[in-house]
Amino acid sequence: SGNASIQNFNNKTPKKMNLALIFRIVAAVIIICVGSFFIFNSNNKQLLNKLIMKKLFLVVALALAVVATGFAQKANVSKAKNKALAVEAPDFQGAKDAIEEALVNDETKDLANTWYVAGLVYEKAADAEFILTQTGSGNTIKMGEDALKAYTYYLKANELDQLPDAKGKVKPKFTKKIAASMLNIYNK
C-alpha cells in the first residue's frame, strides 16, 4: 500500500512538468511567429529589417534559454526522486547531486515539493545506510548525517507547505507525508 501511494505520486509529477514545458514552447513559438510577421510584412528599408532581425534573434535566444533552464531544474527534482526511489539500484549520490542543484535554483528553491523531495532523498539514503549497519557494513555517522539533513529539509518543506496560495487559503500537500517520514527517521 505504501508503494502504491509512491507510485501514484510519481505518476503525477511528469504530467505537471510536461504542461509547463508545453506552455514555454508555445510562448517561444508565439514570439517567433509575431516577430516573423512584423519582419516579413513591413515595407521598411533593408537596414531596419536587419536591426529588427537582430532584436528578434536575441528575444528568441532568451526565450529558449528560459525554457531550457526552467525545465532542467524541475527535471532535477524528478530525477532526484526517481534515483532515490529506484527499487533495484537506488543512486543516492546522483539523487543528492540533482536535488542540491534544484535547492539553490531561483525557480525551484521556494517550492515545497523541492524541499520535500530533498528530505525524501536523504531519508531513503539514511534508511539504506541503516540496513547496512544492521549487517555490520554500514556507516552510522553517514546515516546520522543523512537523517539530520532529511529532517532539516522536511522542516523547510513543511514551512513552505503551510503558506497560503493565490486565494489566501492554506492547502498543505505534504504535511502528512512529512510527519510519517519524520517518525520513520526518529524510530531509527
PDB file of C-alpha atoms in Angstrom:
ATOM      1  CA  SER A   1       0.000   0.000   0.000  1.00  0.00           C
ATOM      2  CA  GLY A   2       2.875   2.394   0.774  1.00  0.00           C
ATOM      3  CA  ASN A   3       4.430   1.622  -2.609  1.00  0.00           C
ATOM      4  CA  ALA A   4       1.115   2.305  -4.344  1.00  0.00           C
ATOM      5  CA  SER A   5       0.950   5.843  -2.950  1.00  0.00           C
ATOM      6  CA  ILE A   6       4.541   6.473  -4.013  1.00  0.00           C
ATOM      7  CA  GLN A   7       3.755   5.147  -7.493  1.00  0.00           C
ATOM      8  CA  ASN A   8       0.694   7.403  -7.806  1.00  0.00           C
ATOM      9  CA  PHE A   9       2.729  10.402  -6.644  1.00  0.00           C
ATOM     10  CA  ASN A  10       5.446   9.579  -9.187  1.00  0.00           C
ATOM     11  CA  ASN A  11       2.901   9.426 -11.991  1.00  0.00           C
ATOM     12  CA  LYS A  12       1.544  12.922 -11.233  1.00  0.00           C
ATOM     13  CA  THR A  13       4.820  14.845 -11.346  1.00  0.00           C
ATOM     14  CA  PRO A  14       5.782  14.315 -15.017  1.00  0.00           C
ATOM     15  CA  LYS A  15       2.340  15.467 -16.191  1.00  0.00           C
ATOM     16  CA  LYS A  16       2.786  18.816 -14.424  1.00  0.00           C
ATOM     17  CA  MET A  17       6.258  19.221 -15.870  1.00  0.00           C
ATOM     18  CA  ASN A  18       5.032  18.424 -19.378  1.00  0.00           C
ATOM     19  CA  LEU A  19       2.354  21.089 -19.071  1.00  0.00           C
ATOM     20  CA  ALA A  20       4.927  23.699 -18.045  1.00  0.00           C
ATOM     21  CA  LEU A  21       7.203  22.674 -20.901  1.00  0.00           C
ATOM     22  CA  ILE A  22       4.356  22.875 -23.404  1.00  0.00           C
ATOM     23  CA  PHE A  23       3.429  26.340 -22.117  1.00  0.00           C
ATOM     24  CA  ARG A  24       7.005  27.570 -22.525  1.00  0.00           C
ATOM     25  CA  ILE A  25       7.350  26.102 -26.012  1.00  0.00           C
ATOM     26  CA  VAL A  26       4.068  27.692 -27.102  1.00  0.00           C
ATOM     27  CA  ALA A  27       5.249  31.056 -25.723  1.00  0.00           C
ATOM     28  CA  ALA A  28       8.521  30.774 -27.661  1.00  0.00           C
ATOM     29  CA  VAL A  29       6.674  29.840 -30.880  1.00  0.00           C
ATOM     30  CA  ILE A  30       4.300  32.796 -30.474  1.00  0.00           C
ATOM     31  CA  ILE A  31       7.239  35.164 -30.031  1.00  0.00           C
ATOM     32  CA  ILE A  32       8.880  33.771 -33.159  1.00  0.00           C
ATOM     33  CA  CYS A  33       5.667  33.982 -35.204  1.00  0.00           C
ATOM     34  CA  VAL A  34       4.846  37.543 -34.159  1.00  0.00           C
ATOM     35  CA  GLY A  35       8.401  38.687 -34.837  1.00  0.00           C
ATOM     36  CA  SER A  36       8.436  36.982 -38.228  1.00  0.00           C
ATOM     37  CA  PHE A  37       5.098  38.542 -39.147  1.00  0.00           C
ATOM     38  CA  PHE A  38       6.399  42.042 -38.467  1.00  0.00           C
ATOM     39  CA  ILE A  39       9.627  41.447 -40.325  1.00  0.00           C
ATOM     40  CA  PHE A  40       8.114  39.934 -43.449  1.00  0.00           C
ATOM     41  CA  ASN A  41       5.142  42.313 -43.641  1.00  0.00           C
ATOM     42  CA  SER A  42       6.962  45.598 -43.194  1.00  0.00           C
ATOM     43  CA  ASN A  43       7.872  47.903 -46.088  1.00  0.00           C
ATOM     44  CA  ASN A  44      10.804  49.481 -44.235  1.00  0.00           C
ATOM     45  CA  LYS A  45      14.313  49.733 -45.555  1.00  0.00           C
ATOM     46  CA  GLN A  46      16.750  46.844 -45.538  1.00  0.00           C
ATOM     47  CA  LEU A  47      18.743  48.311 -42.665  1.00  0.00           C
ATOM     48  CA  LEU A  48      15.659  48.484 -40.460  1.00  0.00           C
ATOM     49  CA  ASN A  49      14.862  44.852 -41.296  1.00  0.00           C
ATOM     50  CA  LYS A  50      18.353  43.750 -40.280  1.00  0.00           C
ATOM     51  CA  LEU A  51      18.023  45.614 -36.984  1.00  0.00           C
ATOM     52  CA  ILE A  52      14.647  44.030 -36.297  1.00  0.00           C
ATOM     53  CA  MET A  53      16.027  40.608 -37.196  1.00  0.00           C
ATOM     54  CA  LYS A  54      18.888  41.033 -34.704  1.00  0.00           C
ATOM     55  CA  LYS A  55      16.466  42.016 -31.943  1.00  0.00           C
ATOM     56  CA  LEU A  56      14.182  39.123 -32.814  1.00  0.00           C
ATOM     57  CA  PHE A  57      17.120  36.727 -32.664  1.00  0.00           C
ATOM     58  CA  LEU A  58      18.022  37.978 -29.185  1.00  0.00           C
ATOM     59  CA  VAL A  59      14.430  37.641 -27.972  1.00  0.00           C
ATOM     60  CA  VAL A  60      14.157  34.111 -29.360  1.00  0.00           C
ATOM     61  CA  ALA A  61      17.503  33.119 -27.817  1.00  0.00           C
ATOM     62  CA  LEU A  62      16.406  34.495 -24.457  1.00  0.00           C
ATOM     63  CA  ALA A  63      13.042  32.706 -24.658  1.00  0.00           C
ATOM     64  CA  LEU A  64      14.729  29.405 -25.474  1.00  0.00           C
ATOM     65  CA  ALA A  65      17.200  29.864 -22.620  1.00  0.00           C
ATOM     66  CA  VAL A  66      14.323  30.427 -20.183  1.00  0.00           C
ATOM     67  CA  VAL A  67      12.537  27.337 -21.497  1.00  0.00           C
ATOM     68  CA  ALA A  68      15.643  25.171 -21.189  1.00  0.00           C
ATOM     69  CA  THR A  69      16.721  26.257 -17.692  1.00  0.00           C
ATOM     70  CA  GLY A  70      13.247  26.176 -16.188  1.00  0.00           C
ATOM     71  CA  PHE A  71      12.609  22.676 -17.417  1.00  0.00           C
ATOM     72  CA  ALA A  72      16.059  21.478 -16.387  1.00  0.00           C
ATOM     73  CA  GLN A  73      15.644  22.465 -12.731  1.00  0.00           C
ATOM     74  CA  LYS A  74      12.183  20.958 -12.379  1.00  0.00           C
ATOM     75  CA  ALA A  75      13.533  17.863 -14.078  1.00  0.00           C
ATOM     76  CA  ASN A  76      16.285  17.715 -11.441  1.00  0.00           C
ATOM     77  CA  VAL A  77      13.645  17.377  -8.729  1.00  0.00           C
ATOM     78  CA  SER A  78      12.003  14.462 -10.546  1.00  0.00           C
ATOM     79  CA  LYS A  79      15.356  12.903 -11.410  1.00  0.00           C
ATOM     80  CA  ALA A  80      16.438  13.034  -7.765  1.00  0.00           C
ATOM     81  CA  LYS A  81      13.215  11.411  -6.628  1.00  0.00           C
ATOM     82  CA  ASN A  82      13.397   8.673  -9.241  1.00  0.00           C
ATOM     83  CA  LYS A  83      17.037   7.894  -8.445  1.00  0.00           C
ATOM     84  CA  ALA A  84      16.376   7.677  -4.712  1.00  0.00           C
ATOM     85  CA  LEU A  85      13.246   5.554  -5.073  1.00  0.00           C
ATOM     86  CA  ALA A  86      14.653   3.123  -7.653  1.00  0.00           C
ATOM     87  CA  VAL A  87      13.712  -0.351  -6.492  1.00  0.00           C
ATOM     88  CA  GLU A  88      16.662  -2.345  -7.793  1.00  0.00           C
ATOM     89  CA  ALA A  89      19.633   0.022  -7.539  1.00  0.00           C
ATOM     90  CA  PRO A  90      18.997   3.430  -5.988  1.00  0.00           C
ATOM     91  CA  ASP A  91      21.623   6.056  -6.846  1.00  0.00           C
ATOM     92  CA  PHE A  92      21.676   8.188  -3.718  1.00  0.00           C
ATOM     93  CA  GLN A  93      24.707  10.240  -4.718  1.00  0.00           C
ATOM     94  CA  GLY A  94      23.151  11.056  -8.102  1.00  0.00           C
ATOM     95  CA  ALA A  95      19.877  11.912  -6.375  1.00  0.00           C
ATOM     96  CA  LYS A  96      21.682  14.153  -3.873  1.00  0.00           C
ATOM     97  CA  ASP A  97      23.571  15.960  -6.634  1.00  0.00           C
ATOM     98  CA  ALA A  98      20.388  16.577  -8.638  1.00  0.00           C
ATOM     99  CA  ILE A  99      18.335  17.840  -5.696  1.00  0.00           C
ATOM    100  CA  GLU A 100      21.111  20.092  -4.379  1.00  0.00           C
ATOM    101  CA  GLU A 101      21.069  21.944  -7.727  1.00  0.00           C
ATOM    102  CA  ALA A 102      17.313  22.410  -7.508  1.00  0.00           C
ATOM    103  CA  LEU A 103      17.522  23.699  -3.921  1.00  0.00           C
ATOM    104  CA  VAL A 104      19.578  26.734  -4.973  1.00  0.00           C
ATOM    105  CA  ASN A 105      17.794  27.496  -8.261  1.00  0.00           C
ATOM    106  CA  ASP A 106      15.510  30.549  -8.226  1.00  0.00           C
ATOM    107  CA  GLU A 107      12.706  28.696  -9.993  1.00  0.00           C
ATOM    108  CA  THR A 108      12.561  25.697  -7.656  1.00  0.00           C
ATOM    109  CA  LYS A 109      14.037  26.807  -4.308  1.00  0.00           C
ATOM    110  CA  ASP A 110      10.734  28.199  -2.981  1.00  0.00           C
ATOM    111  CA  LEU A 111       8.614  25.148  -3.811  1.00  0.00           C
ATOM    112  CA  ALA A 112       7.544  22.822  -1.019  1.00  0.00           C
ATOM    113  CA  ASN A 113       7.868  19.875  -3.412  1.00  0.00           C
ATOM    114  CA  THR A 114      11.574  20.581  -3.958  1.00  0.00           C
ATOM    115  CA  TRP A 115      12.308  20.527  -0.233  1.00  0.00           C
ATOM    116  CA  TYR A 116      10.050  17.523   0.310  1.00  0.00           C
ATOM    117  CA  VAL A 117      11.921  15.555  -2.354  1.00  0.00           C
ATOM    118  CA  ALA A 118      15.240  16.654  -0.798  1.00  0.00           C
ATOM    119  CA  GLY A 119      14.086  15.278   2.539  1.00  0.00           C
ATOM    120  CA  LEU A 120      12.884  12.093   0.864  1.00  0.00           C
ATOM    121  CA  VAL A 121      16.234  11.573  -0.899  1.00  0.00           C
ATOM    122  CA  TYR A 122      18.204  11.930   2.317  1.00  0.00           C
ATOM    123  CA  GLU A 123      15.701   9.847   4.305  1.00  0.00           C
ATOM    124  CA  LYS A 124      15.990   6.981   1.821  1.00  0.00           C
ATOM    125  CA  ALA A 125      19.795   7.266   1.905  1.00  0.00           C
ATOM    126  CA  ALA A 126      19.690   7.089   5.716  1.00  0.00           C
ATOM    127  CA  ASP A 127      17.338   4.078   5.528  1.00  0.00           C
ATOM    128  CA  ALA A 128      19.725   2.264   3.185  1.00  0.00           C
ATOM    129  CA  GLU A 129      22.668   3.036   5.457  1.00  0.00           C
ATOM    130  CA  PHE A 130      20.646   1.837   8.469  1.00  0.00           C
ATOM    131  CA  ILE A 131      20.077  -1.510   6.772  1.00  0.00           C
ATOM    132  CA  LEU A 132      23.815  -1.768   6.110  1.00  0.00           C
ATOM    133  CA  THR A 133      24.562  -1.012   9.776  1.00  0.00           C
ATOM    134  CA  GLN A 134      22.388  -3.961  10.742  1.00  0.00           C
ATOM    135  CA  THR A 135      24.695  -6.241   8.757  1.00  0.00           C
ATOM    136  CA  GLY A 136      27.819  -4.598  10.174  1.00  0.00           C
ATOM    137  CA  SER A 137      28.952  -2.900   6.973  1.00  0.00           C
ATOM    138  CA  GLY A 138      27.173   0.436   7.321  1.00  0.00           C
ATOM    139  CA  ASN A 139      28.451   3.801   8.449  1.00  0.00           C
ATOM    140  CA  THR A 140      26.470   5.147  11.391  1.00  0.00           C
ATOM    141  CA  ILE A 141      27.945   8.644  11.023  1.00  0.00           C
ATOM    142  CA  LYS A 142      26.825   8.841   7.385  1.00  0.00           C
ATOM    143  CA  MET A 143      23.419   7.504   8.391  1.00  0.00           C
ATOM    144  CA  GLY A 144      23.097  10.184  11.077  1.00  0.00           C
ATOM    145  CA  GLU A 145      24.211  12.980   8.745  1.00  0.00           C
ATOM    146  CA  ASP A 146      21.696  11.905   6.087  1.00  0.00           C
ATOM    147  CA  ALA A 147      18.918  11.640   8.693  1.00  0.00           C
ATOM    148  CA  LEU A 148      19.740  15.113  10.015  1.00  0.00           C
ATOM    149  CA  LYS A 149      19.678  16.611   6.510  1.00  0.00           C
ATOM    150  CA  ALA A 150      16.374  14.863   5.790  1.00  0.00           C
ATOM    151  CA  TYR A 151      14.935  16.311   9.000  1.00  0.00           C
ATOM    152  CA  THR A 152      16.164  19.820   8.087  1.00  0.00           C
ATOM    153  CA  TYR A 153      14.763  19.611   4.563  1.00  0.00           C
ATOM    154  CA  TYR A 154      11.433  18.283   5.818  1.00  0.00           C
ATOM    155  CA  LEU A 155      11.152  21.217   8.219  1.00  0.00           C
ATOM    156  CA  LYS A 156      11.641  23.663   5.325  1.00  0.00           C
ATOM    157  CA  ALA A 157       9.162  21.726   3.158  1.00  0.00           C
ATOM    158  CA  ASN A 158       6.575  21.853   5.946  1.00  0.00           C
ATOM    159  CA  GLU A 159       7.141  25.595   6.370  1.00  0.00           C
ATOM    160  CA  LEU A 160       6.607  26.223   2.638  1.00  0.00           C
ATOM    161  CA  ASP A 161       3.661  23.831   2.578  1.00  0.00           C
ATOM    162  CA  GLN A 162       1.854  25.993   5.156  1.00  0.00           C
ATOM    163  CA  LEU A 163       1.992  29.167   3.038  1.00  0.00           C
ATOM    164  CA  PRO A 164      -1.305  30.427   1.587  1.00  0.00           C
ATOM    165  CA  ASP A 165      -1.965  30.043  -2.122  1.00  0.00           C
ATOM    166  CA  ALA A 166      -3.019  32.841  -4.503  1.00  0.00           C
ATOM    167  CA  LYS A 167      -6.526  32.831  -2.982  1.00  0.00           C
ATOM    168  CA  GLY A 168      -5.165  33.138   0.552  1.00  0.00           C
ATOM    169  CA  LYS A 169      -6.005  29.561   1.540  1.00  0.00           C
ATOM    170  CA  VAL A 170      -3.572  27.097   3.077  1.00  0.00           C
ATOM    171  CA  LYS A 171      -3.776  23.714   1.360  1.00  0.00           C
ATOM    172  CA  PRO A 172      -0.907  21.565   2.603  1.00  0.00           C
ATOM    173  CA  LYS A 173       0.078  18.711   0.289  1.00  0.00           C
ATOM    174  CA  PHE A 174       2.998  17.188   2.151  1.00  0.00           C
ATOM    175  CA  THR A 175       2.280  17.619   5.863  1.00  0.00           C
ATOM    176  CA  LYS A 176       1.040  14.063   6.494  1.00  0.00           C
ATOM    177  CA  LYS A 177       3.849  12.524   4.449  1.00  0.00           C
ATOM    178  CA  ILE A 178       6.411  14.660   6.269  1.00  0.00           C
ATOM    179  CA  ALA A 179       5.020  13.643   9.665  1.00  0.00           C
ATOM    180  CA  ALA A 180       5.229   9.957   8.720  1.00  0.00           C
ATOM    181  CA  SER A 181       8.764  10.392   7.399  1.00  0.00           C
ATOM    182  CA  MET A 182       9.943  12.258  10.489  1.00  0.00           C
ATOM    183  CA  LEU A 183       8.522   9.461  12.639  1.00  0.00           C
ATOM    184  CA  ASN A 184      10.423   6.974  10.480  1.00  0.00           C
ATOM    185  CA  ILE A 185      13.661   8.922  10.997  1.00  0.00           C
ATOM    186  CA  TYR A 186      13.056   9.210  14.739  1.00  0.00           C
ATOM    187  CA  ASN A 187      12.467   5.478  15.117  1.00  0.00           C
ATOM    188  CA  LYS A 188      15.837   4.501  13.622  1.00  0.00           C
TER     189      LYS A 188
END
